[in-house]
Amino acid sequence: MANDPLIRRAIAPPASIPAPPPVDVTPVAAAGGPEGGGGGHREIGTFESFKSRDFRLLWAGTSALGFSQWGQQIGLNWLVYVLTDSAVELGKVAFFGGILSLVLGPFAGLLADRYPRRAIMIGTSAVGSLQAAILAGLVLTDAVQVWHCYVFAIVSSIMNTATGPAQQAYVHDISEPETLTNAIALNSVAQNVSRIIGPPLTGVIVAWNVGAAFIMVAGMRGISMLTAMALRSRKQAARERGVNPLVEVFDGFRYLASEDRLRWLLAMNALPSLFVIPYLSFMPIFAKQVFHGGSREYGWLVSMLAIGSIIGLLSLARAGDVRHKGRYLLGGEIMYVVLVVSFTRMDVFLAALACLATAGLFHSVARAVNTSMFQTNVRSDMRGRGMAAFNMGSGLTPIGTIFMTFLVTRFGVQDGVMLSQLVCGVGVVLVMIFGRSVRQS
């Protein structure tokens, strides 16, 4: 297995925290109080958040943005492959985009704290639409070159990185404490719908004309811009002007490091990104070597994860502001690890599909609950920087892929993926033992 070409290719000391500004700095408590537990619990409908006009617009914009991101990723990857016929070039383009997200993430969070989030969403969508339209023109006129792909990958990565914290913080801005979990779950449904439909839709368009895929991207980002323009402006915590941006970025990290619960929630977000989710890169190998299939089987394996995620998120949206969120988070991630480990032991395709769908269900619920707990507990004037740090944890998957590739190369795809899952399981157990503030939430 180690020589299989498919596998080879799967490749500050504490400081004082500044006093919060006098306006709107207390974290918004969930319906059950600041701990997210006991207290009153109002039953809400599955689509409760859709009663808000702004949430409907934001949901539509999130859906359009998701389709545009999949279209850009798949279209750009195919374009690079057509131009170069090189796996190395594909990896380099992906690396430049991914590393920028990690480096610029904290500054994107500061942007969401300093400036109106609605304006950020409008601006990033407008630039994203423009760059896609220019790239489409270059492709359709046969003027595109490889270096263009690097430029547009970088521009797209910057826009996506800047959009994330502003959009996620805006979900909190337009939600009541008791509907925040519902809003986060429904917003995640939009992302998963685009994950199911976006790749095959883009594949069909690319098969017809690569340039048309970027026209689609430009149109979807244009829709995202228009929905953002229709949103109402929202008040944000007052900010002191003239402070050095680097100082504010480090203030954000110091604040997060000083809050016990936020530290553990960030760890629970990073663990699956590092040690579990990278197994998706090896799905083509599972499809071919374990289940003796091809592209169709690969498509089903990936799709079942998204289908399970949607089922889990709709269930959570129906439940609303659940009590004992820490139990949902920790239990959901443990079940996710157990189910992926079980998947690695299977050789019956239908059983594997059912296992992955269930894994997607548990992980989607755990991640949405984690996001809700984080948004509820982070200080209002630090919300953008907090969500940026949260997103940075989700962006650790490429690093985890390096570790899992080593294990797969050494032990084979089934055992290598399983060993990485077990590392995550140990990490979650440690959080259960030592993360009392999360366990009792």
Short mmCIF file of C-alpha atoms in Angstrom, two decimals, residues 26-216:
data_model
loop_
_atom_site.label_atom_id
_atom_site.label_comp_id
_atom_site.label_asym_id
_atom_site.label_seq_id
_atom_site.Cartn_x
_atom_site.Cartn_y
_atom_site.Cartn_z
CA THR A 26 -21.51 41.80 27.98
CA PRO A 27 -21.81 38.44 26.23
CA VAL A 28 -25.36 37.65 25.29
CA ALA A 29 -26.60 34.83 27.49
CA ALA A 30 -28.43 31.93 25.96
CA ALA A 31 -31.99 31.26 27.02
CA GLY A 32 -30.65 29.03 29.75
CA GLY A 33 -28.38 31.71 31.21
CA PRO A 34 -24.70 32.35 30.74
CA GLU A 35 -23.81 28.71 31.20
CA GLY A 36 -26.10 27.63 28.39
CA GLY A 37 -27.86 25.23 30.74
CA GLY A 38 -30.98 25.47 32.97
CA GLY A 39 -33.55 28.22 32.98
CA GLY A 40 -36.55 28.74 30.76
CA HIS A 41 -36.76 27.04 27.39
CA ARG A 42 -39.13 28.33 24.73
CA GLU A 43 -40.01 25.82 22.03
CA ILE A 44 -39.55 27.27 18.57
CA GLY A 45 -40.27 26.05 15.06
CA THR A 46 -37.71 24.47 12.76
CA PHE A 47 -37.65 27.54 10.51
CA GLU A 48 -38.13 30.12 13.27
CA SER A 49 -35.28 32.34 12.07
CA PHE A 50 -36.86 32.68 8.62
CA LYS A 51 -39.46 34.94 10.22
CA SER A 52 -36.73 37.59 10.18
CA ARG A 53 -36.44 39.44 6.87
CA ASP A 54 -32.72 40.00 7.37
CA PHE A 55 -32.11 36.32 8.09
CA ARG A 56 -33.92 35.32 4.89
CA LEU A 57 -31.69 37.67 2.94
CA LEU A 58 -28.57 36.48 4.73
CA TRP A 59 -29.52 32.83 4.08
CA ALA A 60 -29.97 33.53 0.38
CA GLY A 61 -26.63 35.32 0.29
CA THR A 62 -24.92 32.46 2.12
CA SER A 63 -26.33 29.96 -0.38
CA ALA A 64 -25.18 32.03 -3.36
CA LEU A 65 -21.76 32.52 -1.80
CA GLY A 66 -21.44 28.77 -1.21
CA PHE A 67 -22.21 28.01 -4.86
CA SER A 68 -19.69 30.63 -5.97
CA GLN A 69 -16.96 29.20 -3.73
CA TRP A 70 -17.46 25.68 -5.05
CA GLY A 71 -17.59 27.00 -8.61
CA GLN A 72 -14.35 28.94 -8.13
CA GLN A 73 -12.55 26.01 -6.50
CA ILE A 74 -13.57 23.35 -9.01
CA GLY A 75 -13.36 25.60 -12.04
CA LEU A 76 -9.92 26.92 -11.06
CA ASN A 77 -8.59 23.44 -10.28
CA TRP A 78 -9.74 22.15 -13.66
CA LEU A 79 -8.33 25.18 -15.44
CA VAL A 80 -4.91 24.71 -13.79
CA TYR A 81 -4.93 21.03 -14.72
CA VAL A 82 -5.86 21.77 -18.35
CA LEU A 83 -3.14 24.42 -18.62
CA THR A 84 -0.35 22.46 -16.91
CA ASP A 85 -1.30 18.77 -16.67
CA SER A 86 0.57 18.93 -13.36
CA ALA A 87 -0.48 17.75 -9.90
CA VAL A 88 2.32 19.89 -8.45
CA GLU A 89 0.79 23.06 -9.91
CA LEU A 90 -2.61 22.07 -8.50
CA GLY A 91 -1.08 21.67 -5.07
CA LYS A 92 0.79 24.97 -5.28
CA VAL A 93 -2.33 26.94 -6.21
CA ALA A 94 -4.26 25.34 -3.34
CA PHE A 95 -1.38 26.01 -0.93
CA PHE A 96 -1.17 29.73 -1.70
CA GLY A 97 -4.91 30.14 -1.19
CA GLY A 98 -4.93 28.10 2.03
CA ILE A 99 -1.91 29.71 3.67
CA LEU A 100 -3.32 33.19 3.04
CA SER A 101 -6.50 32.27 4.91
CA LEU A 102 -4.48 31.37 7.99
CA VAL A 103 -2.24 34.44 7.84
CA LEU A 104 -4.98 36.98 7.12
CA GLY A 105 -7.69 35.43 9.33
CA PRO A 106 -6.97 37.54 12.45
CA PHE A 107 -6.99 40.76 10.41
CA ALA A 108 -10.30 39.75 8.82
CA GLY A 109 -11.71 39.42 12.32
CA LEU A 110 -10.42 42.87 13.26
CA LEU A 111 -12.05 44.22 10.10
CA ALA A 112 -15.39 42.77 11.24
CA ASP A 113 -14.97 44.45 14.66
CA ARG A 114 -13.85 47.82 13.31
CA TYR A 115 -16.18 48.37 10.35
CA PRO A 116 -19.85 47.69 9.49
CA ARG A 117 -20.23 43.98 8.72
CA ARG A 118 -22.86 44.63 6.08
CA ALA A 119 -20.43 46.88 4.19
CA ILE A 120 -17.71 44.21 4.37
CA MET A 121 -20.06 41.61 2.87
CA ILE A 122 -21.05 44.00 0.09
CA GLY A 123 -17.45 44.92 -0.73
CA THR A 124 -16.03 41.39 -0.70
CA SER A 125 -18.88 40.06 -2.84
CA ALA A 126 -18.43 42.89 -5.35
CA VAL A 127 -14.68 42.27 -5.68
CA GLY A 128 -15.28 38.52 -5.88
CA SER A 129 -17.79 38.98 -8.67
CA LEU A 130 -15.45 41.29 -10.58
CA GLN A 131 -12.47 38.94 -10.37
CA ALA A 132 -14.58 35.99 -11.56
CA ALA A 133 -15.89 38.02 -14.50
CA ILE A 134 -12.34 39.03 -15.50
CA LEU A 135 -11.16 35.42 -15.26
CA ALA A 136 -14.12 34.28 -17.37
CA GLY A 137 -13.17 36.84 -20.02
CA LEU A 138 -9.56 35.63 -20.06
CA VAL A 139 -10.67 32.01 -20.47
CA LEU A 140 -13.26 32.72 -23.17
CA THR A 141 -10.73 34.72 -25.20
CA ASP A 142 -7.99 32.10 -24.78
CA ALA A 143 -5.77 34.71 -23.11
CA VAL A 144 -5.52 32.96 -19.74
CA GLN A 145 -2.10 31.90 -18.43
CA VAL A 146 -1.01 29.90 -15.40
CA TRP A 147 0.08 32.97 -13.45
CA HIS A 148 -3.46 34.34 -13.78
CA CYS A 149 -4.69 31.31 -11.84
CA TYR A 150 -2.35 32.13 -8.95
CA VAL A 151 -3.51 35.76 -8.89
CA PHE A 152 -7.19 34.88 -8.90
CA ALA A 153 -6.72 32.12 -6.32
CA ILE A 154 -5.10 34.68 -4.01
CA VAL A 155 -7.77 37.33 -4.62
CA SER A 156 -10.55 34.79 -4.04
CA SER A 157 -8.90 33.56 -0.84
CA ILE A 158 -8.60 37.11 0.52
CA MET A 159 -12.26 37.85 -0.22
CA ASN A 160 -13.48 34.57 1.33
CA THR A 161 -11.33 35.13 4.42
CA ALA A 162 -12.63 38.67 4.88
CA THR A 163 -16.26 37.62 4.40
CA GLY A 164 -16.32 34.78 6.95
CA PRO A 165 -16.07 36.59 10.32
CA ALA A 166 -18.37 39.41 9.20
CA GLN A 167 -21.04 37.03 7.95
CA GLN A 168 -20.88 34.77 11.02
CA ALA A 169 -20.98 37.72 13.42
CA TYR A 170 -23.95 39.15 11.51
CA VAL A 171 -25.88 35.92 12.23
CA HIS A 172 -25.54 36.81 15.90
CA ASP A 173 -26.43 40.45 15.25
CA ILE A 174 -29.82 39.56 13.76
CA SER A 175 -30.72 36.75 16.22
CA GLU A 176 -32.28 36.68 19.66
CA PRO A 177 -30.52 34.59 22.32
CA GLU A 178 -33.14 31.85 22.11
CA THR A 179 -33.02 31.67 18.30
CA LEU A 180 -29.23 31.84 17.84
CA THR A 181 -28.74 28.06 17.67
CA ASN A 182 -31.64 27.82 15.22
CA ALA A 183 -30.13 30.56 13.04
CA ILE A 184 -26.65 28.98 13.05
CA ALA A 185 -28.10 25.57 12.15
CA LEU A 186 -30.20 26.94 9.28
CA ASN A 187 -27.29 29.01 7.98
CA SER A 188 -25.19 25.84 7.99
CA VAL A 189 -27.92 24.08 6.00
CA ALA A 190 -27.40 26.66 3.26
CA GLN A 191 -23.70 25.83 3.19
CA ASN A 192 -24.38 22.09 3.01
CA VAL A 193 -26.95 22.46 0.23
CA SER A 194 -24.33 24.22 -1.86
CA ARG A 195 -21.85 21.48 -0.93
CA ILE A 196 -24.21 18.83 -2.35
CA ILE A 197 -25.34 20.65 -5.49
CA GLY A 198 -22.38 22.95 -6.20
CA PRO A 199 -19.68 20.43 -7.21
CA PRO A 200 -21.78 18.36 -9.66
CA LEU A 201 -23.38 21.49 -11.10
CA THR A 202 -19.97 23.07 -11.66
CA GLY A 203 -18.72 19.79 -13.14
CA VAL A 204 -21.47 19.84 -15.74
CA ILE A 205 -20.74 23.49 -16.61
CA VAL A 206 -16.98 22.89 -16.80
CA ALA A 207 -17.53 19.91 -19.10
CA TRP A 208 -19.35 22.29 -21.47
CA ASN A 209 -17.10 25.36 -21.10
CA VAL A 210 -14.61 26.28 -18.35
CA GLY A 211 -15.22 29.99 -18.85
CA ALA A 212 -18.94 29.52 -18.24
CA ALA A 213 -18.14 28.23 -14.74
CA PHE A 214 -16.57 31.58 -13.85
CA ILE A 215 -19.56 33.42 -15.31
CA MET A 216 -21.67 31.40 -12.89
#
